[in-house]
Tab-separated table of C-alpha atoms and ligand atoms in Angstrom:
chain	number	residue	atom	x	y	z
A	1113	MET	CA	88.960	128.996	6.073
A	1114	PRO	CA	89.847	127.479	9.440
A	1115	ASP	CA	90.242	123.744	9.319
A	1116	GLU	CA	86.998	122.423	10.811
A	1117	ASN	CA	88.722	119.203	11.768
A	1118	ALA	CA	91.640	120.716	13.605
A	1119	PRO	CA	91.408	120.437	17.380
A	1120	ASP	CA	90.655	123.752	19.029
A	1121	THR	CA	93.776	123.835	21.180
A	1122	ASP	CA	93.065	127.065	23.103
A	1123	SER	CA	89.692	125.805	24.131
A	1124	LEU	CA	91.067	122.425	25.032
A	1125	ALA	CA	93.509	124.079	27.354
A	1126	ALA	CA	90.809	126.250	28.928
A	1127	ALA	CA	88.570	123.272	29.469
A	1128	SER	CA	91.237	121.003	30.867
A	1129	GLY	CA	90.615	119.446	34.193
A	1130	LEU	CA	86.913	119.038	33.543
A	1131	PRO	CA	85.221	115.857	32.409
A	1132	ARG	CA	84.552	115.800	28.674
A	1133	LEU	CA	81.370	115.063	26.802
A	1134	VAL	CA	81.705	114.279	23.124
A	1135	LEU	CA	78.592	114.394	20.991
A	1136	LYS	CA	77.738	111.958	18.226
A	1137	PRO	CA	78.280	113.166	14.657
A	1138	ARG	CA	76.025	116.109	13.723
A	1139	GLU	CA	74.394	116.258	17.158
A	1140	GLU	CA	75.918	119.698	17.731
A	1141	ARG	CA	73.391	121.259	15.371
A	1142	ARG	CA	70.783	122.154	17.982
A	1143	LEU	CA	73.421	123.854	20.128
A	1144	GLN	CA	74.727	125.738	17.133
A	1145	ALA	CA	71.190	126.942	16.392
A	1146	GLY	CA	71.144	128.524	19.853
A	1147	HIS	CA	69.509	125.882	22.032
A	1148	LEU	CA	71.132	124.933	25.323
A	1149	TRP	CA	70.074	121.326	25.803
A	1150	ILE	CA	71.874	118.095	25.052
A	1151	PHE	CA	69.765	114.955	25.193
A	1152	SER	CA	71.307	111.760	26.512
A	1153	ASN	CA	71.010	109.964	23.167
A	1154	GLU	CA	73.102	112.676	21.507
A	1155	VAL	CA	76.175	111.935	23.597
A	1156	ASP	CA	78.810	109.532	22.276
A	1157	VAL	CA	78.752	107.407	25.403
A	1158	GLN	CA	81.298	104.988	23.980
A	1159	ALA	CA	83.855	107.769	23.963
A	1160	THR	CA	82.609	109.673	27.006
A	1161	PRO	CA	80.208	107.722	29.221
A	1162	LEU	CA	77.675	109.982	30.912
A	1163	THR	CA	77.859	107.786	33.971
A	1164	ALA	CA	81.391	108.999	34.548
A	1165	CYS	CA	79.875	112.365	35.554
A	1166	THR	CA	78.250	112.975	38.894
A	1167	PRO	CA	74.885	114.799	38.791
A	1168	GLY	CA	75.436	118.525	38.600
A	1169	GLU	CA	79.043	118.359	37.530
A	1170	VAL	CA	80.303	120.820	34.908
A	1171	ALA	CA	81.794	119.239	31.786
A	1172	SER	CA	83.316	120.620	28.630
A	1173	VAL	CA	81.388	119.641	25.537
A	1174	PHE	CA	82.893	118.805	22.148
A	1175	SER	CA	81.537	117.910	18.756
A	1176	SER	CA	82.441	114.578	17.212
A	1177	LYS	CA	85.143	116.514	15.361
A	1178	ASP	CA	86.583	117.728	18.650
A	1179	ARG	CA	85.390	121.314	18.382
A	1180	PHE	CA	84.782	122.929	21.739
A	1181	LEU	CA	81.058	123.732	22.049
A	1182	GLY	CA	80.933	125.042	25.579
A	1183	TYR	CA	80.587	124.221	29.241
A	1184	ALA	CA	77.517	122.407	30.449
A	1185	SER	CA	76.144	121.081	33.693
A	1186	VAL	CA	75.484	117.372	33.438
A	1187	ASN	CA	72.933	115.042	34.900
A	1188	PRO	CA	73.514	111.466	33.761
A	1189	HIS	CA	70.074	110.411	35.066
A	1190	THR	CA	67.827	112.758	33.104
A	1191	LEU	CA	66.657	112.843	29.513
A	1192	ILE	CA	68.199	116.287	29.166
A	1193	ALA	CA	71.686	115.089	29.963
A	1194	ALA	CA	73.420	118.443	29.862
A	1195	ARG	CA	72.577	122.154	29.719
A	1196	LEU	CA	74.977	124.627	28.244
A	1197	LEU	CA	76.116	127.352	30.628
A	1198	SER	CA	78.627	129.100	28.405
A	1199	ARG	CA	80.094	128.846	24.923
A	1200	VAL	CA	83.145	130.924	25.720
A	1201	PRO	CA	86.362	129.001	26.461
A	1202	SER	CA	87.552	131.553	29.008
A	1203	GLU	CA	84.166	131.656	30.756
A	1204	ARG	CA	84.372	128.620	32.967
A	1205	PRO	CA	81.160	128.445	35.036
A	1206	GLY	CA	81.493	129.878	38.497
A	1207	ARG	CA	80.641	132.933	40.505
A	1208	GLY	CA	81.960	135.342	37.853
A	1209	LEU	CA	79.689	133.874	35.196
A	1210	PHE	CA	76.674	134.149	37.497
A	1211	VAL	CA	77.508	137.762	38.287
A	1212	ARG	CA	77.652	138.635	34.573
A	1213	ARG	CA	74.476	136.756	33.730
A	1214	LEU	CA	72.545	138.270	36.649
A	1215	GLU	CA	73.799	141.770	35.799
A	1216	ALA	CA	72.547	141.348	32.244
A	1217	ALA	CA	69.244	139.969	33.495
A	1218	LYS	CA	68.820	142.859	35.925
A	1219	ALA	CA	69.588	145.442	33.238
A	1220	LEU	CA	66.746	144.072	31.100
A	1221	ARG	CA	64.254	144.219	33.973
A	1222	GLU	CA	65.315	147.738	34.893
A	1223	ARG	CA	64.375	148.885	31.404
A	1224	PHE	CA	60.836	147.668	31.866
A	1225	TYR	CA	60.113	147.996	35.579
A	1226	HIS	CA	60.248	151.069	37.770
A	1227	ARG	CA	60.350	149.114	40.977
A	1228	PRO	CA	62.451	146.069	41.889
A	1229	PHE	CA	59.588	143.584	41.774
A	1230	TYR	CA	59.955	141.120	38.939
A	1231	ARG	CA	61.354	137.792	37.824
A	1232	LEU	CA	65.041	138.575	37.854
A	1233	ALA	CA	66.208	135.372	36.175
A	1234	PHE	CA	64.165	133.151	33.923
A	1235	GLY	CA	66.282	130.063	33.369
A	1236	GLU	CA	67.279	129.254	29.817
A	1237	SER	CA	66.014	132.616	28.523
A	1238	ASP	CA	68.632	134.397	30.621
A	1239	LEU	CA	71.248	131.771	29.752
A	1240	LEU	CA	70.937	130.385	33.254
A	1241	PRO	CA	69.374	126.982	32.580
A	1242	GLY	CA	67.626	125.651	35.670
A	1243	LEU	CA	67.710	128.888	37.666
A	1244	VAL	CA	64.698	131.011	38.515
A	1245	VAL	CA	64.927	134.079	40.762
A	1246	ASP	CA	62.008	136.294	41.706
A	1247	ARG	CA	62.811	139.626	43.278
A	1248	TYR	CA	60.591	141.340	45.811
A	1249	GLY	CA	62.588	144.437	46.675
A	1250	ASP	CA	65.148	143.312	49.246
A	1251	THR	CA	63.963	139.717	49.230
A	1252	CYS	CA	64.766	137.117	46.585
A	1253	VAL	CA	63.121	133.753	46.103
A	1254	VAL	CA	65.255	131.252	44.239
A	1255	GLN	CA	64.273	128.006	42.573
A	1256	LEU	CA	67.072	125.632	41.638
A	1257	GLY	CA	65.599	123.308	39.047
A	1258	THR	CA	68.562	121.178	38.061
A	1259	ALA	CA	71.339	119.208	39.727
A	1260	GLY	CA	73.735	121.634	38.034
A	1261	MET	CA	72.235	124.684	39.725
A	1262	GLU	CA	71.951	122.851	43.027
A	1263	ALA	CA	75.667	122.070	42.881
A	1264	MET	CA	76.449	125.755	42.274
A	1265	LYS	CA	74.149	127.215	44.912
A	1266	ASP	CA	76.949	128.829	46.919
A	1267	GLY	CA	78.202	130.671	43.845
A	1268	ILE	CA	74.660	131.721	42.974
A	1269	LEU	CA	74.066	133.135	46.438
A	1270	THR	CA	77.321	135.072	46.366
A	1271	ALA	CA	76.590	136.408	42.880
A	1272	LEU	CA	73.083	137.438	43.919
A	1273	GLY	CA	74.617	139.272	46.866
A	1274	LYS	CA	76.895	141.193	44.518
A	1275	VAL	CA	74.275	142.025	41.919
A	1276	VAL	CA	71.218	142.882	44.033
A	1277	GLY	CA	72.462	142.750	47.620
A	1278	PRO	CA	69.268	141.243	49.035
A	1279	ARG	CA	68.566	141.260	52.739
A	1280	ALA	CA	66.833	137.882	52.566
A	1281	VAL	CA	67.023	134.957	50.166
A	1282	LEU	CA	64.748	131.927	50.225
A	1283	TRP	CA	65.526	128.624	48.536
A	1284	LYS	CA	62.091	127.609	47.286
A	1285	ASN	CA	63.119	124.176	46.152
A	1286	ASP	CA	59.848	122.292	46.440
A	1287	SER	CA	58.956	121.757	42.785
A	1288	PRO	CA	58.143	118.100	42.087
A	1289	LEU	CA	60.237	118.454	38.909
A	1290	ARG	CA	63.299	118.337	41.141
A	1291	GLU	CA	62.562	114.691	41.859
A	1292	LEU	CA	63.287	113.907	38.200
A	1293	GLU	CA	66.706	115.435	38.791
A	1294	GLY	CA	67.200	113.235	41.860
A	1295	LEU	CA	67.104	116.293	44.115
A	1296	PRO	CA	65.427	116.574	47.521
A	1297	LEU	CA	62.509	118.970	48.006
A	1298	TYR	CA	63.065	121.679	50.593
A	1299	VAL	CA	62.191	125.253	51.462
A	1300	GLU	CA	64.758	127.046	53.613
A	1301	ALA	CA	66.290	130.427	54.250
A	1302	ALA	CA	69.573	130.952	52.429
A	1303	LEU	CA	70.103	134.396	53.931
A	1304	GLY	CA	68.448	136.638	56.499
A	1305	ASP	CA	64.966	136.513	57.959
A	1306	ILE	CA	62.327	135.512	55.457
A	1307	PRO	CA	59.083	137.440	55.902
A	1308	ASP	CA	55.918	135.310	55.778
A	1309	SER	CA	54.640	137.540	53.031
A	1310	VAL	CA	55.782	140.462	50.937
A	1311	GLU	CA	53.780	143.266	49.397
A	1312	VAL	CA	53.564	143.466	45.621
A	1313	GLU	CA	51.801	146.381	43.991
A	1314	GLU	CA	50.158	145.787	40.662
A	1315	GLY	CA	47.379	147.668	38.953
A	1316	GLY	CA	46.889	149.925	41.956
A	1317	VAL	CA	46.344	146.997	44.318
A	1318	ARG	CA	48.705	146.061	47.131
A	1319	PHE	CA	48.860	142.289	47.310
A	1320	ALA	CA	50.085	140.305	50.300
A	1321	VAL	CA	52.091	137.543	48.665
A	1322	PRO	CA	52.945	134.475	50.757
A	1323	LEU	CA	56.541	133.315	50.242
A	1324	ALA	CA	57.485	130.041	51.958
A	1325	ALA	CA	53.831	128.993	52.084
A	1326	GLY	CA	53.028	130.339	48.613
A	1327	GLN	CA	52.902	128.485	45.332
A	1328	LYS	CA	55.951	128.285	43.113
A	1329	THR	CA	58.036	131.400	43.843
A	1330	GLY	CA	55.174	133.385	45.376
A	1331	TRP	CA	53.699	135.733	42.799
A	1332	PHE	CA	52.877	135.063	39.160
A	1333	PHE	CA	54.643	138.045	37.605
A	1334	ASP	CA	54.199	136.521	34.148
A	1335	GLN	CA	50.505	137.485	34.027
A	1336	ALA	CA	50.975	141.176	34.827
A	1337	LEU	CA	50.142	142.574	31.386
A	1338	ASN	CA	47.209	140.230	30.911
A	1339	ARG	CA	45.735	141.314	34.225
A	1340	SER	CA	45.820	144.935	33.190
A	1341	ALA	CA	44.442	144.088	29.738
A	1342	ILE	CA	41.339	142.455	31.191
A	1343	ALA	CA	40.918	144.986	34.007
A	1344	ARG	CA	40.069	147.590	31.354
A	1345	HIS	CA	36.926	145.622	30.554
A	1346	CYS	CA	35.809	145.086	34.119
A	1347	ALA	CA	34.147	148.386	35.086
A	1348	GLY	CA	30.583	147.586	36.115
A	1349	ALA	CA	31.077	143.916	35.248
A	1350	ARG	CA	30.347	140.733	37.159
A	1351	VAL	CA	33.742	139.030	37.167
A	1352	LEU	CA	34.638	135.401	37.818
A	1353	ASP	CA	38.334	134.660	38.466
A	1354	VAL	CA	38.850	130.903	38.253
A	1355	PHE	CA	42.140	129.466	39.589
A	1356	SER	CA	42.572	132.828	41.270
A	1357	TYR	CA	45.513	131.999	43.547
A	1358	ALA	CA	46.126	135.272	45.490
A	1359	GLY	CA	43.590	137.183	43.388
A	1360	GLY	CA	45.884	138.747	40.806
A	1361	PHE	CA	43.134	139.057	38.235
A	1362	GLY	CA	40.116	139.350	40.518
A	1363	LEU	CA	41.345	142.104	42.802
A	1364	GLN	CA	42.557	144.231	39.899
A	1365	ALA	CA	39.129	143.778	38.336
A	1366	ALA	CA	37.580	144.966	41.605
A	1367	ARG	CA	39.906	147.968	41.637
A	1368	ALA	CA	38.845	148.712	38.059
A	1369	GLY	CA	35.230	148.987	39.206
A	1370	ALA	CA	33.740	145.511	38.791
A	1371	SER	CA	30.258	145.317	40.264
A	1372	GLU	CA	30.966	141.885	41.708
A	1373	VAL	CA	34.062	139.628	41.850
A	1374	THR	CA	34.176	135.933	42.662
A	1375	CYS	CA	37.502	134.142	43.113
A	1376	VAL	CA	37.629	130.353	42.877
A	1377	ASP	CA	40.595	128.242	43.968
A	1378	ALA	CA	41.257	124.854	45.536
A	1379	SER	CA	43.746	126.279	48.005
A	1380	ALA	CA	42.520	127.690	51.328
A	1381	GLY	CA	45.822	129.543	51.737
A	1382	ALA	CA	45.422	131.251	48.372
A	1383	LEU	CA	41.893	132.388	49.207
A	1384	ALA	CA	43.013	133.619	52.627
A	1385	ALA	CA	45.547	135.786	50.767
A	1386	VAL	CA	42.751	137.070	48.479
A	1387	GLU	CA	40.638	138.033	51.462
A	1388	ALA	CA	43.510	139.676	53.323
A	1389	SER	CA	44.458	141.760	50.279
A	1390	ALA	CA	40.831	142.648	49.581
A	1391	ALA	CA	40.411	143.936	53.134
A	1392	ALA	CA	43.704	145.852	53.061
A	1393	ASN	CA	42.715	147.584	49.811
A	1394	GLY	CA	39.085	148.190	50.743
A	1395	LEU	CA	37.835	145.983	47.915
A	1396	ALA	CA	34.931	143.554	47.976
A	1397	VAL	CA	35.320	140.047	46.606
A	1398	SER	CA	33.773	136.730	47.430
A	1399	THR	CA	35.758	133.507	47.463
A	1400	VAL	CA	34.727	129.948	46.724
A	1401	ARG	CA	36.988	127.092	47.652
A	1402	GLY	CA	36.778	123.937	45.625
A	1403	ASP	CA	37.712	122.082	42.501
A	1404	ALA	CA	37.251	124.537	39.655
A	1405	PHE	CA	35.483	122.043	37.414
A	1406	GLU	CA	32.965	121.208	40.133
A	1407	VAL	CA	32.416	124.835	41.092
A	1408	LEU	CA	31.811	125.833	37.467
A	1409	GLU	CA	29.352	122.967	37.045
A	1410	ALA	CA	27.509	124.041	40.178
A	1411	PHE	CA	27.388	127.668	38.945
A	1412	ALA	CA	25.973	126.441	35.623
A	1413	ARG	CA	23.267	124.468	37.433
A	1414	GLU	CA	22.428	127.572	39.449
A	1415	ARG	CA	22.284	129.532	36.171
A	1416	ARG	CA	24.776	132.067	37.425
A	1417	ARG	CA	26.099	134.439	34.785
A	1418	PHE	CA	29.132	136.715	34.581
A	1419	ASP	CA	30.232	139.422	32.186
A	1420	VAL	CA	33.908	138.503	32.410
A	1421	VAL	CA	35.285	135.039	33.147
A	1422	ILE	CA	39.013	134.382	33.532
A	1423	VAL	CA	40.375	130.842	33.629
A	1424	ASP	CA	44.062	130.509	34.496
A	1425	PRO	CA	44.607	126.850	35.358
A	1426	PRO	CA	47.854	125.154	36.348
A	1427	ALA	CA	49.591	123.430	33.421
A	1428	PHE	CA	47.385	120.530	32.366
A	1429	ILE	CA	50.143	119.268	30.064
A	1430	LYS	CA	53.243	118.949	32.167
A	1431	ARG	CA	54.921	116.447	29.873
A	1432	ARG	CA	54.529	115.846	26.199
A	1433	LYS	CA	52.979	112.449	26.782
A	1434	ASP	CA	50.055	114.088	28.639
A	1435	HIS	CA	49.149	116.104	25.557
A	1436	GLY	CA	45.916	114.304	24.626
A	1437	LYS	CA	44.514	114.224	28.131
A	1438	GLY	CA	45.577	117.778	28.808
A	1439	LEU	CA	43.999	119.103	25.639
A	1440	ALA	CA	40.714	117.434	26.611
A	1441	ALA	CA	40.913	119.159	30.018
A	1442	TYR	CA	41.421	122.579	28.386
A	1443	LYS	CA	38.435	121.984	26.163
A	1444	ARG	CA	36.237	120.878	29.044
A	1445	LEU	CA	37.298	123.792	31.247
A	1446	ASN	CA	36.618	126.351	28.526
A	1447	GLN	CA	33.247	124.779	27.777
A	1448	LEU	CA	32.242	125.120	31.430
A	1449	ALA	CA	33.516	128.697	31.497
A	1450	LEU	CA	31.748	129.693	28.277
A	1451	GLN	CA	28.408	128.543	29.685
A	1452	LEU	CA	28.734	131.093	32.443
A	1453	VAL	CA	29.484	134.082	30.223
A	1454	ASP	CA	26.437	136.292	29.765
A	1455	ARG	CA	25.471	137.910	26.467
A	1456	ASP	CA	28.283	139.848	24.847
A	1457	GLY	CA	30.653	139.037	27.660
A	1458	ILE	CA	34.350	138.190	27.728
A	1459	LEU	CA	36.282	135.003	28.358
A	1460	MET	CA	39.980	135.208	29.071
A	1461	SER	CA	41.403	131.755	28.576
A	1462	CYS	CA	44.945	131.150	29.768
A	1463	SER	CA	47.361	128.287	29.528
A	1464	CYS	CA	50.860	128.046	30.937
A	1465	SER	CA	51.640	124.685	29.316
A	1466	SER	CA	54.627	125.062	27.024
A	1467	HIS	CA	53.464	121.878	25.297
A	1468	LEU	CA	50.212	123.539	24.219
A	1469	ALA	CA	50.529	125.783	21.188
A	1470	GLU	CA	48.453	128.952	21.033
A	1471	GLY	CA	46.643	127.570	17.985
A	1472	GLU	CA	45.688	124.475	19.933
A	1473	LEU	CA	44.162	126.557	22.709
A	1474	ILE	CA	42.186	128.597	20.174
A	1475	GLU	CA	40.987	125.356	18.638
A	1476	ALA	CA	40.050	123.922	22.046
A	1477	VAL	CA	37.935	127.018	22.729
A	1478	GLN	CA	36.325	126.827	19.303
A	1479	ARG	CA	35.488	123.155	19.797
A	1480	ALA	CA	33.962	124.020	23.181
A	1481	VAL	CA	31.976	126.861	21.602
A	1482	ARG	CA	30.206	124.489	19.241
A	1483	HIS	CA	28.905	122.454	22.169
A	1484	VAL	CA	27.343	125.373	23.979
A	1485	ASP	CA	25.814	127.247	21.096
A	1486	ARG	CA	27.946	130.368	21.309
A	1487	PHE	CA	29.919	132.449	18.851
A	1488	VAL	CA	33.291	133.841	19.882
A	1489	GLN	CA	35.718	136.341	18.465
A	1490	LEU	CA	39.350	136.386	19.470
A	1491	VAL	CA	40.007	140.051	20.222
A	1492	TRP	CA	43.357	140.048	21.972
A	1493	ALA	CA	46.161	137.575	22.558
A	1494	GLY	CA	48.592	138.125	25.399
A	1495	GLY	CA	51.660	136.293	26.532
A	1496	GLN	CA	54.228	136.490	29.271
A	1497	ALA	CA	55.529	139.797	30.651
A	1498	PRO	CA	59.023	140.977	29.633
A	1499	ASP	CA	60.587	139.670	32.834
A	1500	HIS	CA	59.912	136.217	31.326
A	1501	PRO	CA	61.741	136.720	28.028
A	1502	VAL	CA	61.500	134.139	25.268
A	1503	HIS	CA	64.645	132.491	23.955
A	1504	PRO	CA	63.907	132.228	20.229
A	1505	ALA	CA	65.855	128.976	19.838
A	1506	ILE	CA	64.038	127.374	22.777
A	1507	PRO	CA	60.314	127.202	22.037
A	1508	GLU	CA	59.701	125.804	25.538
A	1509	THR	CA	60.465	129.248	26.976
A	1510	ARG	CA	57.386	130.703	25.269
A	1511	TYR	CA	54.763	129.088	27.407
A	1512	LEU	CA	52.061	131.556	28.488
A	1513	LYS	CA	48.921	132.217	26.477
A	1514	ALA	CA	46.138	134.578	27.561
A	1515	LEU	CA	43.436	134.768	24.917
A	1516	MET	CA	40.624	137.255	25.212
A	1517	PHE	CA	37.415	136.238	23.477
A	1518	ARG	CA	34.226	138.181	23.038
A	1519	VAL	CA	31.373	135.742	23.621
A	1520	LEU	CA	28.069	136.117	21.823
A	1521	HIS	CA	25.101	133.854	22.225
A	1522	ALA	CA	24.239	132.196	18.939
B	2846	SAH	N1	45.518	133.335	38.297
B	2846	SAH	C1	46.571	133.320	39.278
B	2846	SAH	C2	47.547	132.165	39.131
B	2846	SAH	C3	46.925	130.795	39.102
B	2846	SAH	S1	48.005	129.521	39.550
B	2846	SAH	C4	47.294	134.665	39.282
B	2846	SAH	O1	47.022	135.505	38.423
B	2846	SAH	O2	48.165	134.870	40.124
B	2846	SAH	C5	46.946	128.157	39.557
B	2846	SAH	C6	46.015	128.055	40.749
B	2846	SAH	O3	45.137	126.967	40.505
B	2846	SAH	C7	46.659	127.771	42.086
B	2846	SAH	O4	46.312	128.774	42.998
B	2846	SAH	C8	46.070	126.425	42.541
B	2846	SAH	O5	45.761	126.381	43.931
B	2846	SAH	C9	44.818	126.371	41.739
B	2846	SAH	N2	44.307	125.035	41.419
B	2846	SAH	C10	44.979	123.960	40.964
B	2846	SAH	N3	44.134	122.962	40.665
B	2846	SAH	C11	42.888	123.416	40.939
B	2846	SAH	C12	41.596	122.859	40.824
B	2846	SAH	N4	41.399	121.635	40.352
B	2846	SAH	N5	40.536	123.619	41.166
B	2846	SAH	C13	40.709	124.883	41.640
B	2846	SAH	N6	41.916	125.446	41.774
B	2846	SAH	C14	43.003	124.727	41.425
């Protein structure tokens, strides 16, 4: 038996030169279970004050018994004070680590995708906490979500060059979550000429996806399997795609033979993309711009009915403290949607809030059902596509729900 209390001298040597973070007694357990996060209250700040680190700096992390736990990027100003980048003493974070991680990430995607259009790196799930990369052929869109990743952006760009050799790379660093990290919001070219839009083919439809002007990193690759699952039920159907963005669901429904498709979104840019893609693919859709709740209410007043309704809202629960309010919004949205589903139709109800469990969404739909005198059956439950893998020790990485209900009138 190795002596648990003996200092790990090899690791200490490897980690020398970096600031140290020592955890309080027993606070290493989450890391040992596979998680990558260290919360600020878990750090022994008497021994190793977090404030001694600058945001984004890499530190070596030790248990209270001086066992080396790994290298982490630190942000002394956030609740998640540090995110583990490696557990291997010889694997000090830098370009080499990014190359290995991105190679591994690419190998996974290549098993599942025939063409280089996918989320190449999905943060924690690819052991790259804070880094998201979407790949559109020769163009990559990168989101740096933490001070740690921001500090390593040069290494990331070089590693990306080695692993995929993109012609153009866009920093799409405009997520409001960056403000919590004390980072500025910006969108700028990191490499090459960034096209205004790129073409993504899914379900036999060629979509024009806006990049710099698009939402998040451009295309929602996570919904790919759910789009094809619902498209199979859309032949001859009247389809309503609520929170349509660029028409991922709606246009594939049209391609699958829907008799009528209506896309609803608050964003004029998103609906312009829907219309452009519809025209380019010879598909007919109509678009309605407005607040989804108001549009659904208006449709209910007009007694409009659809055979298939998809609701794919932005996360209503962004932080745990919004749980109650968010849950009420999911219930209200699903109630409005259910009213519009004609006899023996289908509702696909999605949620991308990691703070909302699948069971809670099912319950929200069931509670809504009771108000509108319907009976539903859950017939299929989808999640995120394999380019958004789940890290089993990090429940937050399993965030997408797409529940397909058959709706009967009571
Ligand atoms: N279903 C899409 C992704 C939806 S992303 C796909 O498959 O690609 C969420 C969308 O909701 C965004 O396009 C955003 O513009 C829109 N949105 C956000 N709040 C809204 C609101 N209150 N009413 C209507 N649309 C809204």
